[in-house]
Amino acid sequence: DAGVIQSPRHEVTEMGQEVTLRCKPISGHDYLFWYRQTMMRGLELLIYFNNNVPIDDSGMPEDRFSAKMPNASFSTLKIQPSEPRDSAVYFCASSSGRGQPQHFGDGTRLSIL
Amino acid sequence: GESVGLHLPTLSVQEGDNSIINCAYSNSASDYFIWYKQESGKGPQFIIDIRSNMDKRQGQRVTVLLNKTVKHLSLQIAATQPGDSAVYFCAENPYSGGYQKVTFGIGTKLQVIP
C-alpha cells in the first residue's frame, strides 16, 4: 500500500518567494497533519484536518503560513512570503482516527536563502 | 560556529544486546501511546502502540511497557541490530473527548556498535 506521499522532497528558494508543499494522505484516512521539524524545536504540529476541515491551526507560526485540503486525497501548506527562519523539514501525516497511529511521509526539506 | 539545538539523549548499545529506551510523559489524561523510529532523511515510522488499559505489549523484537503510576513508557528492542540505529520518539495522545493533539517527546538517539 502507498504511504503518505509528499512533494517536493527538497526545495531551495530565496526569501520572499512563495513556497507550496504538497501531501497525499493514505487513502481512507480521515485525519491529516502538518508538522515542522527543526533542531531547535523538534517536531511541532502546525495544523490538522478532519474530513478536509481544519480543526486546529494554533501551531501555525503566523499569517504567512496557510494550509488547505480541497479534497480527501490532497493537501497543501503554503508559505508566502518565505523567510530564512522557515527553513526546516516539513512532514505530513495521516491517520484513520482516534487511537490510531499517525503515518508520516518522508518530508520536504525546505531551505530559504 | 557551534550549533545550538535540542540535545538528544544518546544510547549506545553493542550489536546483539537488548536496548531499553525510556520516556516520561506529562499528561495524566493521555491513554494512547505510540513509539516511532526516525532514520536520517526519513519521516517518523510507526513501531508499536499501547493503550492505557494495558501495561505491556509485544511486537516483533520490540516490547513497550507502560507504567501509568509514574507516567513512564519504555521501548525494549531485543537483539539490537545496526539497522536499529535511529532516533526514537515516544508520543502521547489523550483519547477521550474527541481527537486531541499527539505530543511528541524530543527523542532518543540509538547508536548500535557493530
mmCIF file of C-alpha atoms in Angstrom:
data_model
loop_
_atom_site.group_PDB
_atom_site.id
_atom_site.type_symbol
_atom_site.label_atom_id
_atom_site.label_comp_id
_atom_site.label_asym_id
_atom_site.label_seq_id
_atom_site.Cartn_x
_atom_site.Cartn_y
_atom_site.Cartn_z
ATOM 1 C CA ASP A 1 0.000 0.000 0.000
ATOM 2 C CA ALA A 2 1.203 3.505 -0.752
ATOM 3 C CA GLY A 3 2.126 5.550 2.261
ATOM 4 C CA VAL A 4 1.848 9.293 2.687
ATOM 5 C CA ILE A 5 3.391 10.997 -0.307
ATOM 6 C CA GLN A 6 4.962 14.426 -0.078
ATOM 7 C CA SER A 7 6.406 16.650 -2.748
ATOM 8 C CA PRO A 8 8.841 18.095 -3.387
ATOM 9 C CA ARG A 9 11.423 16.233 -1.312
ATOM 10 C CA HIS A 10 13.748 19.213 -1.357
ATOM 11 C CA GLU A 11 13.091 22.878 -2.006
ATOM 12 C CA VAL A 12 15.616 25.679 -2.071
ATOM 13 C CA THR A 13 14.374 29.174 -2.724
ATOM 14 C CA GLU A 14 15.154 32.781 -1.945
ATOM 15 C CA MET A 15 13.445 34.672 0.803
ATOM 16 C CA GLY A 16 10.307 36.447 -0.239
ATOM 17 C CA GLN A 17 9.284 33.710 -2.633
ATOM 18 C CA GLU A 18 6.108 31.691 -2.250
ATOM 19 C CA VAL A 19 6.586 28.057 -1.294
ATOM 20 C CA THR A 20 3.957 25.350 -1.713
ATOM 21 C CA LEU A 21 4.331 21.931 -0.136
ATOM 22 C CA ARG A 22 2.087 19.090 -1.172
ATOM 23 C CA CYS A 23 0.762 15.991 0.517
ATOM 24 C CA LYS A 24 -1.277 12.960 -0.474
ATOM 25 C CA PRO A 25 -2.512 11.090 2.592
ATOM 26 C CA ILE A 26 -3.137 7.373 2.832
ATOM 27 C CA SER A 27 -6.428 6.515 1.191
ATOM 28 C CA GLY A 28 -9.224 6.187 3.726
ATOM 29 C CA HIS A 29 -7.512 8.232 6.418
ATOM 30 C CA ASP A 30 -9.781 10.964 7.765
ATOM 31 C CA TYR A 31 -7.124 12.959 9.599
ATOM 32 C CA LEU A 32 -4.244 14.876 8.061
ATOM 33 C CA PHE A 33 -1.485 16.644 9.962
ATOM 34 C CA TRP A 34 1.257 19.080 9.027
ATOM 35 C CA TYR A 35 4.392 19.161 11.204
ATOM 36 C CA ARG A 36 7.636 21.075 11.155
ATOM 37 C CA GLN A 37 10.887 19.621 12.481
ATOM 38 C CA THR A 38 13.942 21.682 13.403
ATOM 39 C CA MET A 39 16.997 21.068 15.514
ATOM 40 C CA MET A 40 15.941 23.870 17.832
ATOM 41 C CA ARG A 41 12.326 22.912 18.464
ATOM 42 C CA GLY A 42 11.977 19.289 17.471
ATOM 43 C CA LEU A 43 8.705 18.125 15.927
ATOM 44 C CA GLU A 44 5.918 20.721 16.074
ATOM 45 C CA LEU A 45 2.323 20.315 14.972
ATOM 46 C CA LEU A 46 1.273 23.166 12.704
ATOM 47 C CA ILE A 47 -2.295 22.245 11.779
ATOM 48 C CA TYR A 48 -4.563 19.263 11.403
ATOM 49 C CA PHE A 49 -7.659 18.459 9.367
ATOM 50 C CA ASN A 50 -10.528 16.074 9.893
ATOM 51 C CA ASN A 51 -12.620 15.170 6.858
ATOM 52 C CA ASN A 52 -10.933 18.015 4.944
ATOM 53 C CA VAL A 53 -11.904 20.615 7.553
ATOM 54 C CA PRO A 54 -9.179 22.425 9.551
ATOM 55 C CA ILE A 55 -9.674 21.592 13.207
ATOM 56 C CA ASP A 56 -6.735 23.157 14.994
ATOM 57 C CA ASP A 57 -4.335 25.641 13.424
ATOM 58 C CA SER A 58 -2.939 27.021 16.672
ATOM 59 C CA GLY A 59 0.532 25.787 15.725
ATOM 60 C CA MET A 60 0.725 27.819 12.530
ATOM 61 C CA PRO A 61 3.514 30.320 13.177
ATOM 62 C CA GLU A 62 1.950 33.367 11.599
ATOM 63 C CA ASP A 63 -0.236 34.604 8.796
ATOM 64 C CA ARG A 64 2.443 33.846 6.249
ATOM 65 C CA PHE A 65 1.511 30.183 6.640
ATOM 66 C CA SER A 66 -1.688 28.739 5.239
ATOM 67 C CA ALA A 67 -2.939 25.211 4.643
ATOM 68 C CA LYS A 68 -5.756 23.810 2.573
ATOM 69 C CA MET A 69 -7.323 20.458 1.967
ATOM 70 C CA PRO A 70 -9.579 20.726 -1.089
ATOM 71 C CA ASN A 71 -10.358 17.008 -1.086
ATOM 72 C CA ALA A 72 -9.638 13.821 0.817
ATOM 73 C CA SER A 73 -6.557 12.976 -1.198
ATOM 74 C CA PHE A 74 -4.667 16.248 -1.311
ATOM 75 C CA SER A 75 -3.423 18.982 0.970
ATOM 76 C CA THR A 76 -1.093 21.937 0.589
ATOM 77 C CA LEU A 77 0.942 24.023 3.002
ATOM 78 C CA LYS A 78 1.866 27.415 1.647
ATOM 79 C CA ILE A 79 4.338 29.970 2.932
ATOM 80 C CA GLN A 80 4.125 33.442 1.465
ATOM 81 C CA PRO A 81 6.424 35.297 1.730
ATOM 82 C CA SER A 82 9.070 32.832 2.870
ATOM 83 C CA GLU A 83 11.828 33.785 5.333
ATOM 84 C CA PRO A 84 15.139 32.097 6.229
ATOM 85 C CA ARG A 85 13.747 31.092 9.643
ATOM 86 C CA ASP A 86 11.174 28.937 7.861
ATOM 87 C CA SER A 87 13.967 26.560 6.856
ATOM 88 C CA ALA A 88 13.084 23.157 8.289
ATOM 89 C CA VAL A 89 11.812 19.734 7.355
ATOM 90 C CA TYR A 90 8.051 19.734 6.907
ATOM 91 C CA PHE A 91 6.171 16.496 7.408
ATOM 92 C CA CYS A 92 2.685 15.469 6.516
ATOM 93 C CA ALA A 93 0.998 12.613 8.363
ATOM 94 C CA SER A 94 -2.382 10.935 8.215
ATOM 95 C CA SER A 95 -4.378 8.646 10.463
ATOM 96 C CA SER A 96 -7.656 6.780 10.388
ATOM 97 C CA GLY A 97 -8.943 8.252 13.608
ATOM 98 C CA ARG A 98 -8.731 8.477 17.336
ATOM 99 C CA GLY A 99 -6.480 5.976 18.994
ATOM 100 C CA GLN A 100 -4.781 5.098 15.723
ATOM 101 C CA PRO A 101 -1.170 5.868 14.852
ATOM 102 C CA GLN A 102 -0.243 8.671 12.517
ATOM 103 C CA HIS A 103 1.707 7.632 9.452
ATOM 104 C CA PHE A 104 4.270 10.086 8.157
ATOM 105 C CA GLY A 105 5.606 10.944 4.750
ATOM 106 C CA ASP A 106 9.333 11.378 4.207
ATOM 107 C CA GLY A 107 9.080 15.135 4.426
ATOM 108 C CA THR A 108 10.083 18.179 2.422
ATOM 109 C CA ARG A 109 13.441 19.680 3.322
ATOM 110 C CA LEU A 110 12.985 23.416 2.842
ATOM 111 C CA SER A 111 15.859 25.864 2.676
ATOM 112 C CA ILE A 112 15.158 29.572 2.391
ATOM 113 C CA LEU A 113 18.212 31.557 1.416
ATOM 114 C CA GLY B 1 30.389 28.106 14.989
ATOM 115 C CA GLU B 2 28.863 25.742 17.468
ATOM 116 C CA SER B 3 25.381 24.561 16.543
ATOM 117 C CA VAL B 4 22.613 25.130 19.033
ATOM 118 C CA GLY B 5 19.663 22.845 19.268
ATOM 119 C CA LEU B 6 17.956 20.102 21.162
ATOM 120 C CA HIS B 7 20.439 17.836 22.872
ATOM 121 C CA LEU B 8 19.072 14.392 22.245
ATOM 122 C CA PRO B 9 19.891 11.778 24.832
ATOM 123 C CA THR B 10 22.015 9.093 23.207
ATOM 124 C CA LEU B 11 22.039 5.400 23.958
ATOM 125 C CA SER B 12 24.949 3.336 22.669
ATOM 126 C CA VAL B 13 24.406 -0.398 22.541
ATOM 127 C CA GLN B 14 26.530 -3.290 21.341
ATOM 128 C CA GLU B 15 25.076 -5.216 18.440
ATOM 129 C CA GLY B 16 23.176 -8.225 19.738
ATOM 130 C CA ASP B 17 22.443 -6.694 23.136
ATOM 131 C CA ASN B 18 18.999 -5.551 24.237
ATOM 132 C CA SER B 19 18.145 -1.842 24.184
ATOM 133 C CA ILE B 20 15.836 -0.018 26.546
ATOM 134 C CA ILE B 21 14.670 3.467 25.653
ATOM 135 C CA ASN B 22 12.758 5.393 28.280
ATOM 136 C CA CYS B 23 10.205 8.149 28.078
ATOM 137 C CA ALA B 24 8.356 10.191 30.669
ATOM 138 C CA TYR B 25 5.017 11.586 29.575
ATOM 139 C CA SER B 26 3.313 14.584 31.040
ATOM 140 C CA ASN B 27 -0.446 14.359 30.597
ATOM 141 C CA SER B 28 -2.273 12.074 33.019
ATOM 142 C CA ALA B 29 -5.243 12.177 30.626
ATOM 143 C CA SER B 30 -3.208 10.505 27.894
ATOM 144 C CA ASP B 31 -4.434 6.998 27.261
ATOM 145 C CA TYR B 32 -2.844 6.134 23.954
ATOM 146 C CA PHE B 33 0.905 5.954 23.424
ATOM 147 C CA ILE B 34 2.991 5.380 20.355
ATOM 148 C CA TRP B 35 6.643 4.748 19.615
ATOM 149 C CA TYR B 36 8.199 5.986 16.383
ATOM 150 C CA LYS B 37 11.561 5.375 14.763
ATOM 151 C CA GLN B 38 13.132 8.062 12.590
ATOM 152 C CA GLU B 39 16.077 7.275 10.369
ATOM 153 C CA SER B 40 18.171 10.009 8.811
ATOM 154 C CA GLY B 41 16.393 11.702 5.922
ATOM 155 C CA LYS B 42 13.099 9.940 6.557
ATOM 156 C CA GLY B 43 9.860 10.588 8.365
ATOM 157 C CA PRO B 44 8.966 9.036 11.723
ATOM 158 C CA GLN B 45 7.935 5.424 11.248
ATOM 159 C CA PHE B 46 5.327 3.782 13.486
ATOM 160 C CA ILE B 47 6.776 0.924 15.545
ATOM 161 C CA ILE B 48 4.264 -0.043 18.202
ATOM 162 C CA ASP B 49 1.462 1.444 20.265
ATOM 163 C CA ILE B 50 -0.218 0.731 23.576
ATOM 164 C CA ARG B 51 -3.429 1.812 25.239
ATOM 165 C CA SER B 52 -3.778 2.704 28.888
ATOM 166 C CA ASN B 53 -5.746 -0.437 29.710
ATOM 167 C CA MET B 54 -2.561 -2.430 29.094
ATOM 168 C CA ASP B 55 0.830 -2.343 30.766
ATOM 169 C CA LYS B 56 2.746 -4.378 28.216
ATOM 170 C CA ARG B 57 2.551 -5.061 24.516
ATOM 171 C CA GLN B 58 4.893 -7.071 22.346
ATOM 172 C CA GLY B 59 5.721 -6.839 18.684
ATOM 173 C CA GLN B 60 8.442 -8.307 16.565
ATOM 174 C CA ARG B 61 11.638 -7.825 18.629
ATOM 175 C CA VAL B 62 10.044 -4.875 20.417
ATOM 176 C CA THR B 63 8.152 -4.579 23.681
ATOM 177 C CA VAL B 64 6.509 -1.483 25.099
ATOM 178 C CA LEU B 65 5.917 -1.142 28.829
ATOM 179 C CA LEU B 66 3.585 1.401 30.353
ATOM 180 C CA ASN B 67 3.620 2.499 33.982
ATOM 181 C CA LYS B 68 0.728 4.894 34.493
ATOM 182 C CA THR B 69 1.512 5.406 38.171
ATOM 183 C CA VAL B 70 4.736 7.224 37.392
ATOM 184 C CA LYS B 71 3.780 8.249 33.826
ATOM 185 C CA HIS B 72 6.596 6.289 32.269
ATOM 186 C CA LEU B 73 6.891 4.461 28.990
ATOM 187 C CA SER B 74 9.715 2.282 27.740
ATOM 188 C CA LEU B 75 10.630 0.589 24.484
ATOM 189 C CA GLN B 76 12.679 -2.575 24.613
ATOM 190 C CA ILE B 77 14.432 -3.803 21.491
ATOM 191 C CA ALA B 78 15.719 -7.353 21.613
ATOM 192 C CA ALA B 79 18.966 -8.379 19.901
ATOM 193 C CA THR B 80 19.695 -4.874 18.642
ATOM 194 C CA GLN B 81 20.909 -4.706 15.055
ATOM 195 C CA PRO B 82 22.785 -1.989 13.131
ATOM 196 C CA GLY B 83 19.553 -1.213 11.277
ATOM 197 C CA ASP B 84 18.003 -0.182 14.582
ATOM 198 C CA SER B 85 20.247 2.879 14.714
ATOM 199 C CA ALA B 86 17.879 5.851 14.585
ATOM 200 C CA VAL B 87 16.121 8.432 16.737
ATOM 201 C CA TYR B 88 13.210 7.010 18.701
ATOM 202 C CA PHE B 89 10.252 9.154 19.748
ATOM 203 C CA CYS B 90 7.510 8.407 22.198
ATOM 204 C CA ALA B 91 4.187 10.150 21.663
ATOM 205 C CA GLU B 92 1.138 10.546 23.876
ATOM 206 C CA ASN B 93 -2.458 11.188 22.908
ATOM 207 C CA PRO B 94 -5.408 11.844 25.189
ATOM 208 C CA TYR B 95 -8.116 9.647 23.727
ATOM 209 C CA SER B 96 -11.311 10.836 25.319
ATOM 210 C CA GLY B 97 -13.461 13.778 24.294
ATOM 211 C CA GLY B 98 -12.638 13.849 20.628
ATOM 212 C CA TYR B 99 -9.349 13.769 18.807
ATOM 213 C CA GLN B 100 -6.628 15.546 20.697
ATOM 214 C CA LYS B 101 -3.203 16.533 19.529
ATOM 215 C CA VAL B 102 -0.442 13.982 19.754
ATOM 216 C CA THR B 103 2.518 15.278 21.750
ATOM 217 C CA PHE B 104 5.957 14.005 20.756
ATOM 218 C CA GLY B 105 8.955 13.743 23.058
ATOM 219 C CA ILE B 106 12.327 15.132 21.987
ATOM 220 C CA GLY B 107 13.611 11.704 21.044
ATOM 221 C CA THR B 108 16.467 9.396 21.972
ATOM 222 C CA LYS B 109 19.256 8.586 19.563
ATOM 223 C CA LEU B 110 20.157 4.900 19.491
ATOM 224 C CA GLN B 111 23.640 4.073 18.254
ATOM 225 C CA VAL B 112 24.395 0.431 17.616
ATOM 226 C CA ILE B 113 28.048 -0.519 17.867
ATOM 227 C CA PRO B 114 28.938 -3.334 15.475
#
